[in-house]
XYZ file of C-alpha atoms in Angstrom:
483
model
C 73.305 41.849 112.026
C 73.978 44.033 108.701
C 73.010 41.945 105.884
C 75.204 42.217 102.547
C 73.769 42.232 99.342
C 74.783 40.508 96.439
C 74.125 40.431 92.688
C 72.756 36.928 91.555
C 72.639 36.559 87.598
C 69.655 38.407 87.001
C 69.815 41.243 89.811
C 68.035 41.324 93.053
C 68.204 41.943 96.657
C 71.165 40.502 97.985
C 70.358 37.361 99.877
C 71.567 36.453 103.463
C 73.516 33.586 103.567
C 70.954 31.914 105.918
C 69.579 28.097 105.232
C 66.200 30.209 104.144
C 68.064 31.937 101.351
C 70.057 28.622 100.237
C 67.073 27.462 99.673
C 65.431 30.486 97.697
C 69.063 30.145 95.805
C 68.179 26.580 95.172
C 64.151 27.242 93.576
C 65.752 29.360 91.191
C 68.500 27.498 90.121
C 65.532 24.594 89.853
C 62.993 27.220 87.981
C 66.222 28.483 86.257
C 67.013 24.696 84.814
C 63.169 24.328 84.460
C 62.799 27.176 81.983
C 65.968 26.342 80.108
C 64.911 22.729 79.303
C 61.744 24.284 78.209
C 63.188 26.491 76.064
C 65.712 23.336 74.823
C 62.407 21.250 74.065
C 60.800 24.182 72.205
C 63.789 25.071 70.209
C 64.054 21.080 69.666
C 60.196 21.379 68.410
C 60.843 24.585 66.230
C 63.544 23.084 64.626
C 62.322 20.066 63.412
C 59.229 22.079 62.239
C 61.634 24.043 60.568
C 63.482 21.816 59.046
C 60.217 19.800 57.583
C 58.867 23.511 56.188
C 62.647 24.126 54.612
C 62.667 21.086 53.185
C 58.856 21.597 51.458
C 60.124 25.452 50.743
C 63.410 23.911 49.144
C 61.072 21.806 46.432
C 58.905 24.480 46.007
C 61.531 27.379 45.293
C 63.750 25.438 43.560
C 60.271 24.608 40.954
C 59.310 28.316 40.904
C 61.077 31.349 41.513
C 64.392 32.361 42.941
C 62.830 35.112 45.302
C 62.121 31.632 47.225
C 65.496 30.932 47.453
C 66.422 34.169 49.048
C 63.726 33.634 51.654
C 65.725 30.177 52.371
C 68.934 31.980 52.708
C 67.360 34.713 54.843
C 66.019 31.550 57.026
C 69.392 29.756 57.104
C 70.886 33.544 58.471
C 68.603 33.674 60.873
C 69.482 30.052 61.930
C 72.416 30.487 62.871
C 71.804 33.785 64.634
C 69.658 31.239 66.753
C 72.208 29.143 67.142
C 74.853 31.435 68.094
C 71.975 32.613 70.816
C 71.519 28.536 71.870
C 75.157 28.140 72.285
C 75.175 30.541 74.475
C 72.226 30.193 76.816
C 73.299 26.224 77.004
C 77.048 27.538 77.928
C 75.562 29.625 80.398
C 77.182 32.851 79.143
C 74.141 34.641 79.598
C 74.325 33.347 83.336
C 77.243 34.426 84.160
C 76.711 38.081 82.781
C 73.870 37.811 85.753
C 70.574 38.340 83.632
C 67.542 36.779 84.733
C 66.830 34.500 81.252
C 62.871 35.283 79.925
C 60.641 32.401 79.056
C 60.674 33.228 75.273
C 63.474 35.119 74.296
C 63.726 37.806 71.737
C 65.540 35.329 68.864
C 62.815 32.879 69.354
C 59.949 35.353 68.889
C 61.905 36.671 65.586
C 62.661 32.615 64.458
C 58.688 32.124 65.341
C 57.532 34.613 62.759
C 60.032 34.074 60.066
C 58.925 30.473 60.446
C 55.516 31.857 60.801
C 56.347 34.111 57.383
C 57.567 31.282 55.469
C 54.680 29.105 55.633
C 52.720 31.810 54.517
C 55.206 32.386 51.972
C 54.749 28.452 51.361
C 50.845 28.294 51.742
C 50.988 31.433 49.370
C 52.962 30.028 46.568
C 51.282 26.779 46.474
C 47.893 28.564 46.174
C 49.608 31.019 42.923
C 51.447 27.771 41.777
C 47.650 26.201 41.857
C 45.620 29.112 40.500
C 48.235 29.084 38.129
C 47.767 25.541 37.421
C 44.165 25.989 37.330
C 44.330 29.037 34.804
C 46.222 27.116 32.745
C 43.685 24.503 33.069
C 40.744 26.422 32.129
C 42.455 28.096 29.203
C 43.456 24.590 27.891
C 39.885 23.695 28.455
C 38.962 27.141 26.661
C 41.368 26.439 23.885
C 40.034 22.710 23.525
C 36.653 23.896 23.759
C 37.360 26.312 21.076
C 39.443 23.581 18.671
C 36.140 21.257 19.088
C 33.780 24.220 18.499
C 35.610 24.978 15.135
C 35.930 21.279 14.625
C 31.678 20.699 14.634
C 31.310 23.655 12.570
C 33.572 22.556 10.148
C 32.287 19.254 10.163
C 28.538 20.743 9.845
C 29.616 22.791 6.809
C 31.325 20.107 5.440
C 27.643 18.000 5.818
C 26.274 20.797 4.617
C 28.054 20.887 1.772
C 27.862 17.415 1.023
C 24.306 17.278 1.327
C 24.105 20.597 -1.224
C 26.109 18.507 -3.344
C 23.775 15.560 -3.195
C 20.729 17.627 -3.610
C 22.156 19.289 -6.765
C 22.833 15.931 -8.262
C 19.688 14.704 -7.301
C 18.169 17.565 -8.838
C 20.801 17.299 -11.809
C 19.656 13.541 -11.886
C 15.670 14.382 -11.645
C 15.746 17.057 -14.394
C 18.056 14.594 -16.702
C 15.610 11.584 -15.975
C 12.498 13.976 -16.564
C 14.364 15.564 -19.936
C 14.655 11.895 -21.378
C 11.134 10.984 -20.195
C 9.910 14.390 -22.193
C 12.120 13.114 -25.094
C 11.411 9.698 -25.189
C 7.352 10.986 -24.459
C 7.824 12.834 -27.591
C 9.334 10.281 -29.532
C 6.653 8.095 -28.673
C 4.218 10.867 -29.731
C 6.067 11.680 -32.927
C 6.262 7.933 -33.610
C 2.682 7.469 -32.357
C 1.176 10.580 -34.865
C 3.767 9.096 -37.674
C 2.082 5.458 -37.267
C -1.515 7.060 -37.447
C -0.967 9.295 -40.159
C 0.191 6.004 -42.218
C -2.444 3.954 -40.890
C -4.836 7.105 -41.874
C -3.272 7.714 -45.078
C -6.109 7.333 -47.966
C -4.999 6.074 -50.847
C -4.676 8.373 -53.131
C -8.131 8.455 -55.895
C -9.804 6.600 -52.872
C -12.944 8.323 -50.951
C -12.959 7.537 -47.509
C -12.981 8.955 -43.918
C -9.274 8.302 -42.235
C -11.224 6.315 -39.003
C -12.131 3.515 -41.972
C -8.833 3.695 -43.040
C -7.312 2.802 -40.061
C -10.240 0.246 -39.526
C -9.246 -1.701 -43.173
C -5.049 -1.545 -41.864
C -6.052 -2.895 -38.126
C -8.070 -6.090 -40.575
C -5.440 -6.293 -42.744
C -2.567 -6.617 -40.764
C -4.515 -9.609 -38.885
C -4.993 -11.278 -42.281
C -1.283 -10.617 -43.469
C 0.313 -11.715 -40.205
C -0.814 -14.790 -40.743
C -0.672 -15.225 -44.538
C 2.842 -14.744 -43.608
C 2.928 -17.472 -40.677
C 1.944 -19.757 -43.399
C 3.917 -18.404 -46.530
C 5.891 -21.516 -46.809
C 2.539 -23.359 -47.551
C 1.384 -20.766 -49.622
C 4.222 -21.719 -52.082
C 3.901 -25.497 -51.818
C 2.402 -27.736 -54.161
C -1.749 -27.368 -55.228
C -1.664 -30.869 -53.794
C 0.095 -30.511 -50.662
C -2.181 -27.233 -49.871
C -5.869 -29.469 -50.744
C -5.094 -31.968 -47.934
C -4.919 -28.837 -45.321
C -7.910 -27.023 -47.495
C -10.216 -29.745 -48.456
C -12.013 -30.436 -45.457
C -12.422 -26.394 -44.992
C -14.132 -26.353 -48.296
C -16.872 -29.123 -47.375
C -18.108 -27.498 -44.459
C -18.683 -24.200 -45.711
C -20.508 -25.639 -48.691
C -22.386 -27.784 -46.264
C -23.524 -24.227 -44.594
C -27.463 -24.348 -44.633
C -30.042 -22.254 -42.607
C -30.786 -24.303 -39.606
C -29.101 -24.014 -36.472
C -28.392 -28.028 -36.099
C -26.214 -27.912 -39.722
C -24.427 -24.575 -38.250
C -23.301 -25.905 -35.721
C -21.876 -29.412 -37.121
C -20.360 -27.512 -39.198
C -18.735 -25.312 -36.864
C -17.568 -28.313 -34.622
C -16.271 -29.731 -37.585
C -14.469 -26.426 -38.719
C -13.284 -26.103 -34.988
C -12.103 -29.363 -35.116
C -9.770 -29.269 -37.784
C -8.611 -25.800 -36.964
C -7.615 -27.427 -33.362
C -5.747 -30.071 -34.868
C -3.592 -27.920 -37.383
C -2.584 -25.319 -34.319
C -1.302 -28.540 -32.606
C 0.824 -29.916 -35.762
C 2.171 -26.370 -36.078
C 0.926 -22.429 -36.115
C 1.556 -22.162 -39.442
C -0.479 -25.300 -40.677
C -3.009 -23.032 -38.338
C -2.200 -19.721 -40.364
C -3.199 -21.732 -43.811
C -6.281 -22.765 -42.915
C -7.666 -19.817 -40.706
C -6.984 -17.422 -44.104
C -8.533 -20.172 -46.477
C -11.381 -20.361 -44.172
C -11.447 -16.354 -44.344
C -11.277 -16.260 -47.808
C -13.680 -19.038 -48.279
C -16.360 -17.345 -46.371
C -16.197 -14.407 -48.057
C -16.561 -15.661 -51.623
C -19.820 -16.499 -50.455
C -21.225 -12.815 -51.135
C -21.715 -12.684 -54.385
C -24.885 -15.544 -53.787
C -25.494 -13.952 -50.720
C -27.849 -11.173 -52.176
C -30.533 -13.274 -53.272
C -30.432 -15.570 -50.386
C -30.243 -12.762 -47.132
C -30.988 -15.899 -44.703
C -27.588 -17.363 -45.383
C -25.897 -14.760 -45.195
C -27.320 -14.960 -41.612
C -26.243 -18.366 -41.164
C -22.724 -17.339 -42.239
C -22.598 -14.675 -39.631
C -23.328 -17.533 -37.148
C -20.750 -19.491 -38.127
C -18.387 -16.914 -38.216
C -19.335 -16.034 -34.985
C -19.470 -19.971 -33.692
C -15.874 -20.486 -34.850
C -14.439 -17.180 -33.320
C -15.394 -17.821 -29.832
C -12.583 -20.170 -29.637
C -10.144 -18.090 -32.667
C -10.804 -14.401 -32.063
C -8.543 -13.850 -35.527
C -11.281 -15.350 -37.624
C -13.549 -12.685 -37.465
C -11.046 -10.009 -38.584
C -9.711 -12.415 -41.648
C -12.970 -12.530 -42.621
C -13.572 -8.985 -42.792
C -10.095 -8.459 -44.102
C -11.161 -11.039 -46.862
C -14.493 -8.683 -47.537
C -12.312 -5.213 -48.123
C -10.074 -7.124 -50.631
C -13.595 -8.468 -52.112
C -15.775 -5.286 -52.205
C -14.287 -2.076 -50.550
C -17.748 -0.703 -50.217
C -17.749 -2.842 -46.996
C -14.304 -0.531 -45.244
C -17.077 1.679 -46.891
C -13.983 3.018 -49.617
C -14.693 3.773 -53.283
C -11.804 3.903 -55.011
C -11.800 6.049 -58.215
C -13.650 4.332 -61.077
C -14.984 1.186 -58.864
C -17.773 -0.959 -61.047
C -18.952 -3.962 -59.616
C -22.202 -6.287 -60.200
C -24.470 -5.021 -58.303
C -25.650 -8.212 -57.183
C -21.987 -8.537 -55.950
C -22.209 -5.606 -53.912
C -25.714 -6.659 -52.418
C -24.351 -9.868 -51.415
C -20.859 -8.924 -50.014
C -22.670 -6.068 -48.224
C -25.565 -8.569 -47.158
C -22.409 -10.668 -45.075
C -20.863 -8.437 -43.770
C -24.184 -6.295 -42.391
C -25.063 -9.904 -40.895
C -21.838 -9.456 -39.444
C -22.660 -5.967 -37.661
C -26.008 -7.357 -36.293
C -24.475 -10.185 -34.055
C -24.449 -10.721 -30.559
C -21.558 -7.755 -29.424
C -18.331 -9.825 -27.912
C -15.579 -8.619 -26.048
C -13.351 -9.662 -29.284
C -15.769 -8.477 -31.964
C -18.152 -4.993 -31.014
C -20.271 -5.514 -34.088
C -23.170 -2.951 -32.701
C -20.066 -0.077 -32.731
C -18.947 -1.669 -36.295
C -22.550 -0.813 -37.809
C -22.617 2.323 -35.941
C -19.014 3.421 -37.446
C -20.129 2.068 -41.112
C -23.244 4.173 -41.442
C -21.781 7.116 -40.456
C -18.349 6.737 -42.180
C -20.492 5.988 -45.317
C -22.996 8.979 -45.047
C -20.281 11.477 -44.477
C -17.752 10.303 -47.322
C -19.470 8.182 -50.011
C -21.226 10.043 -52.408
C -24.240 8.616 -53.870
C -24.533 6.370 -57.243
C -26.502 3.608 -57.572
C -23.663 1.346 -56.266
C -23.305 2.824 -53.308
C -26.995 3.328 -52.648
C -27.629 -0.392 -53.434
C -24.710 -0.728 -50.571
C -26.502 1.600 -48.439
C -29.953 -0.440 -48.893
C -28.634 -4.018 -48.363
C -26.968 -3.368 -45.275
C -29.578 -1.221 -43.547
C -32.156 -4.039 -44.526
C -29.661 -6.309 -42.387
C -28.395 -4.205 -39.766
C -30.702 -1.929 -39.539
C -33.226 -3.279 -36.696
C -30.251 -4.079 -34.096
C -28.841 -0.967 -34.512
C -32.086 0.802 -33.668
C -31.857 -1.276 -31.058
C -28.735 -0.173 -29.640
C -28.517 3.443 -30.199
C -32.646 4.488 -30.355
C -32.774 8.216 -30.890
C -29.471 8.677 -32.775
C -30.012 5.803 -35.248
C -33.780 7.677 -36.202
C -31.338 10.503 -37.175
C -28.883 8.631 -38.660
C -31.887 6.870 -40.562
C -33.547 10.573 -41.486
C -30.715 12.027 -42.903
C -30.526 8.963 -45.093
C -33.287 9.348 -46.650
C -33.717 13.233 -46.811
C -29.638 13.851 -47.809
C -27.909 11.402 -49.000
C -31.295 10.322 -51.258
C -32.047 13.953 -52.505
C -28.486 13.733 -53.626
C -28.805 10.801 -55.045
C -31.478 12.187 -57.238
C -29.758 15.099 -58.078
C -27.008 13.346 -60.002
C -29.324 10.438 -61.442
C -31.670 13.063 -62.955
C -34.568 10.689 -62.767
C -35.682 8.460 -65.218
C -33.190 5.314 -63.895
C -35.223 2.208 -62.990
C -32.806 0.929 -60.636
C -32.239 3.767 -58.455
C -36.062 4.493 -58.438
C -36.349 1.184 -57.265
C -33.434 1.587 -54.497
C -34.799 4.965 -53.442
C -38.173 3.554 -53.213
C -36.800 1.054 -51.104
C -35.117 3.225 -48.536
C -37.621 5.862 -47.914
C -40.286 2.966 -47.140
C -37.515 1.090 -44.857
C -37.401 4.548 -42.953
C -40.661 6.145 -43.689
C -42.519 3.127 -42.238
C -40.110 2.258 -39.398
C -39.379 -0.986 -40.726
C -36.271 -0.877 -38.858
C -38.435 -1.637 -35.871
C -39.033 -5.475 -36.509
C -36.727 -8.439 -37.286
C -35.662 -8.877 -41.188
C -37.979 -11.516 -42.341
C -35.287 -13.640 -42.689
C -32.979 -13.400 -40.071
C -35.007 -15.899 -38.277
C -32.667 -19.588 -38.292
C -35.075 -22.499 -37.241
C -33.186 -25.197 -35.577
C -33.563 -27.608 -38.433
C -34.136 -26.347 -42.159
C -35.958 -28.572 -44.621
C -34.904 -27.000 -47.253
C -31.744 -28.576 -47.297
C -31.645 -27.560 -50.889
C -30.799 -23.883 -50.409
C -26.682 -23.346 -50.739
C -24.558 -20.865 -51.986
């Protein structure tokens, strides 16, 4: 039998219309249905996919550029292009023209890579938009980094200049402060060499060394601070100043050369004293410049009888341990009395010489005490002798002075300063004595007699025992001996 061929959709050999070719005709119409769900489940797949990617392209396009947009459009053309192509393999156009339909069709290999093109497009614009992002964030970061850089260092020189400022005021400050200490340092030097040149101001027709001036102002102004504490009793009544006075005056005439009567005295003396201080400091005042002035009118009868003027000194002495201001009123009191004890000579000074022997007698007894913290007598003798040999000029006044207090002093001087009181002791008697001659001219009993006294006081180192009568037993039966 001649078997006809016939065209079936795709082509092919024409099929006999035997049961084995239905049934060849019937596989491919079941592969043909096969395949075109397939393709209906894959273009169901693609355009979901697509539609999720178009709408994440839409947000992103629409936010950045309008070459995005086109690429949409582009997509949307080539959707319906797909479409059309859909519609027409699901009509079965393609069928009926007799083509054999592919597994992947030309449309859907195009569709794949534009869908594959615009998520690269996608992927690729959200990486720029990012490194965008991130640029942006690194110059902001730059830019802050830069604001807060500029913001230290301006802070820092501001610091900087705040702590120049300080420093310059400090400085400023510093050399201010250290100005007014150099002025005020100045003033008190100025006022310091203004005060000493009036405390060393001599009087003028006065011989004497500026040290003993200053020595009679320091005494002085002890005695006239408290002649003033008391002035008010100074200008009361005779009878109203005896009560305060009277019992001053008994024990210094009761003064006798034995320790035991010394020192009733001075408990009685110290007892009075103690009471006036407590009734007032002026009542005090009175009585410690009466009792100055008191002692001191002693000298005159102190020449004759050296071992009272010993016993004086003790008092004096007894009495201070308790009031340091006695000693200095007392000494004060002895200027006024005989200024050969500051040692002064004022121009045209006479005196009785037994005056000067017995003021000069006290107040040597005075210089050969025990030294106190409140009284240095050994430096006071020391200072005397030498103020005297260097300014006082000899006379017989002055070397009666001279001989009556070495006499006294003399031995505890030696005592204290050895080698440099021999000197002091040989220029005595080799200067100021050869001097002495020279203006007496010889022939002058007196200061023959004085000389003669002084070169045997030196020449046979009397100064190296006691005075005869500095010696005070404890009890004196003599009780006859006063000044």
């Amino acid at each position: 039998d001649d078997k006809s061929k016939r065209p079936f959709f795709g082509g092919g050999e024409v099929l006999s219309p035997n049961p084995r070719g239905k049934r060849e005709l019937a596989k491919e119409v079941e592969f043909h249905d096969k395949y075109m769900k397939m393709n209906a489940t894959v273009w169901f797949d693609s355009n979901a996919r697509r539609e999720q990617l178009q709408r994440e392209l839409k947000e992103v396009l629409v936010e950045e550029t309008q070459d995005v947009k086109s690429s949409i459009f582009s997509v949307q053309e080539q959707k319906e292009t797909y479409q059309e192509e859909l519609t027409k393999f699901v009509t079965g156009e393609k069928r009926k023209s007799g083509a054999m339909m592919s597994p992947v069709s030309p449309q859907m290999r195009a569709l794949g890579s534009s869908l594959q093109a615009l998520e690269g497009e996608i992927h690729r614009v959200k990486h720029q938009k990012l490194m965008e992002k991130a640029k942006q964030e690194a110059e902001e970061q730059k830019r802050l980094q830069r604001e807060e850089a500029e913001r230290r260092k301006k802070l820092e020189l501001e610091q900087k200049q705040n702590m120049e400022a300080q420093i310059a005021l400090k400085q400023r400050q510093e050399m201010e402060r250290k100005r007014k200490e150099e002025e005020d340092e100045a003033r008190k030097v100025a006022d310091a060499r203004a005060r000493e040149e009036r405390e060393n101001r001599i009087p003028e027709g006065v011989l004497m060394s500026p040290s003993a001036s200053k020595w009679q102002k320091s005494c002085a102004s002890v005695y006239d601070k408290h002649k003033a504490l008391a002035a008010d009793i100074f200008k009361a009544s005779k009878l109203e100043r005896l009560k305060l006075e009277k019992p001053i005056k008994k024990c210094v005439n009761q003064v006798s050369c034995s320790r035991q009567q010394i020192a009733f005295v001075g408990r009685s003396i110290l007892e009075h004293l103690t009471n006036q201080y407590n009734q007032g400091k002026h009542f005090y005042s009175y009585c410690l410049v009466r009792l100055g002035d008191l002692i001191a009118l002693q000298g005159p009868g102190l020449g004759a009888a050296k071992q009272l003027a010993f016993a004086y000194a003790e008092l004096v002495s007894m009495v201070s341990e308790s009031f340091h201001d006695l000693a200095y009123v007392v000494v004060a009191a002895l200027h006024k009395s005989c200024p050969l004890t500051v040692p002064s000579l004022p121009k045209g000074y006479k005196a009785v010489q037994t005056d000067i022997k017995g003021y000069i007698s006290l107040w040597a007894a005075l210089c050969q005490l025990q030294p106190k913290e409140w009284f240095r007598s050994s430096e006071q003798s020391w200072s005397w002798q030498a103020r005297f040999l260097n300014t006082i000029p000899p006379n017989e006044s002055t070397a009666i002075a001279l001989d009556a207090f070495l006499q006294i002093a003399g031995h505890k001087s030696f005592g204290a300063y050895r080698k440099q009181q021999v000197k002091l002791f040989s220029y005595a008697k080799e200067v100021f004595l050869t001097q002495l001659m020279k203006r007496a001219g010889g022939g002058d009993e007196d200061i023959d007699a004085v000389k003669s006294r002084i070169e045997k006081y030196v020449t046979m180192q009397l100064y190296a025992t006691p005075p005869k009568d500095s010696f005070i037993p404890e009890t004196d039966d003599s009780q006859h001996i006063r000044c």
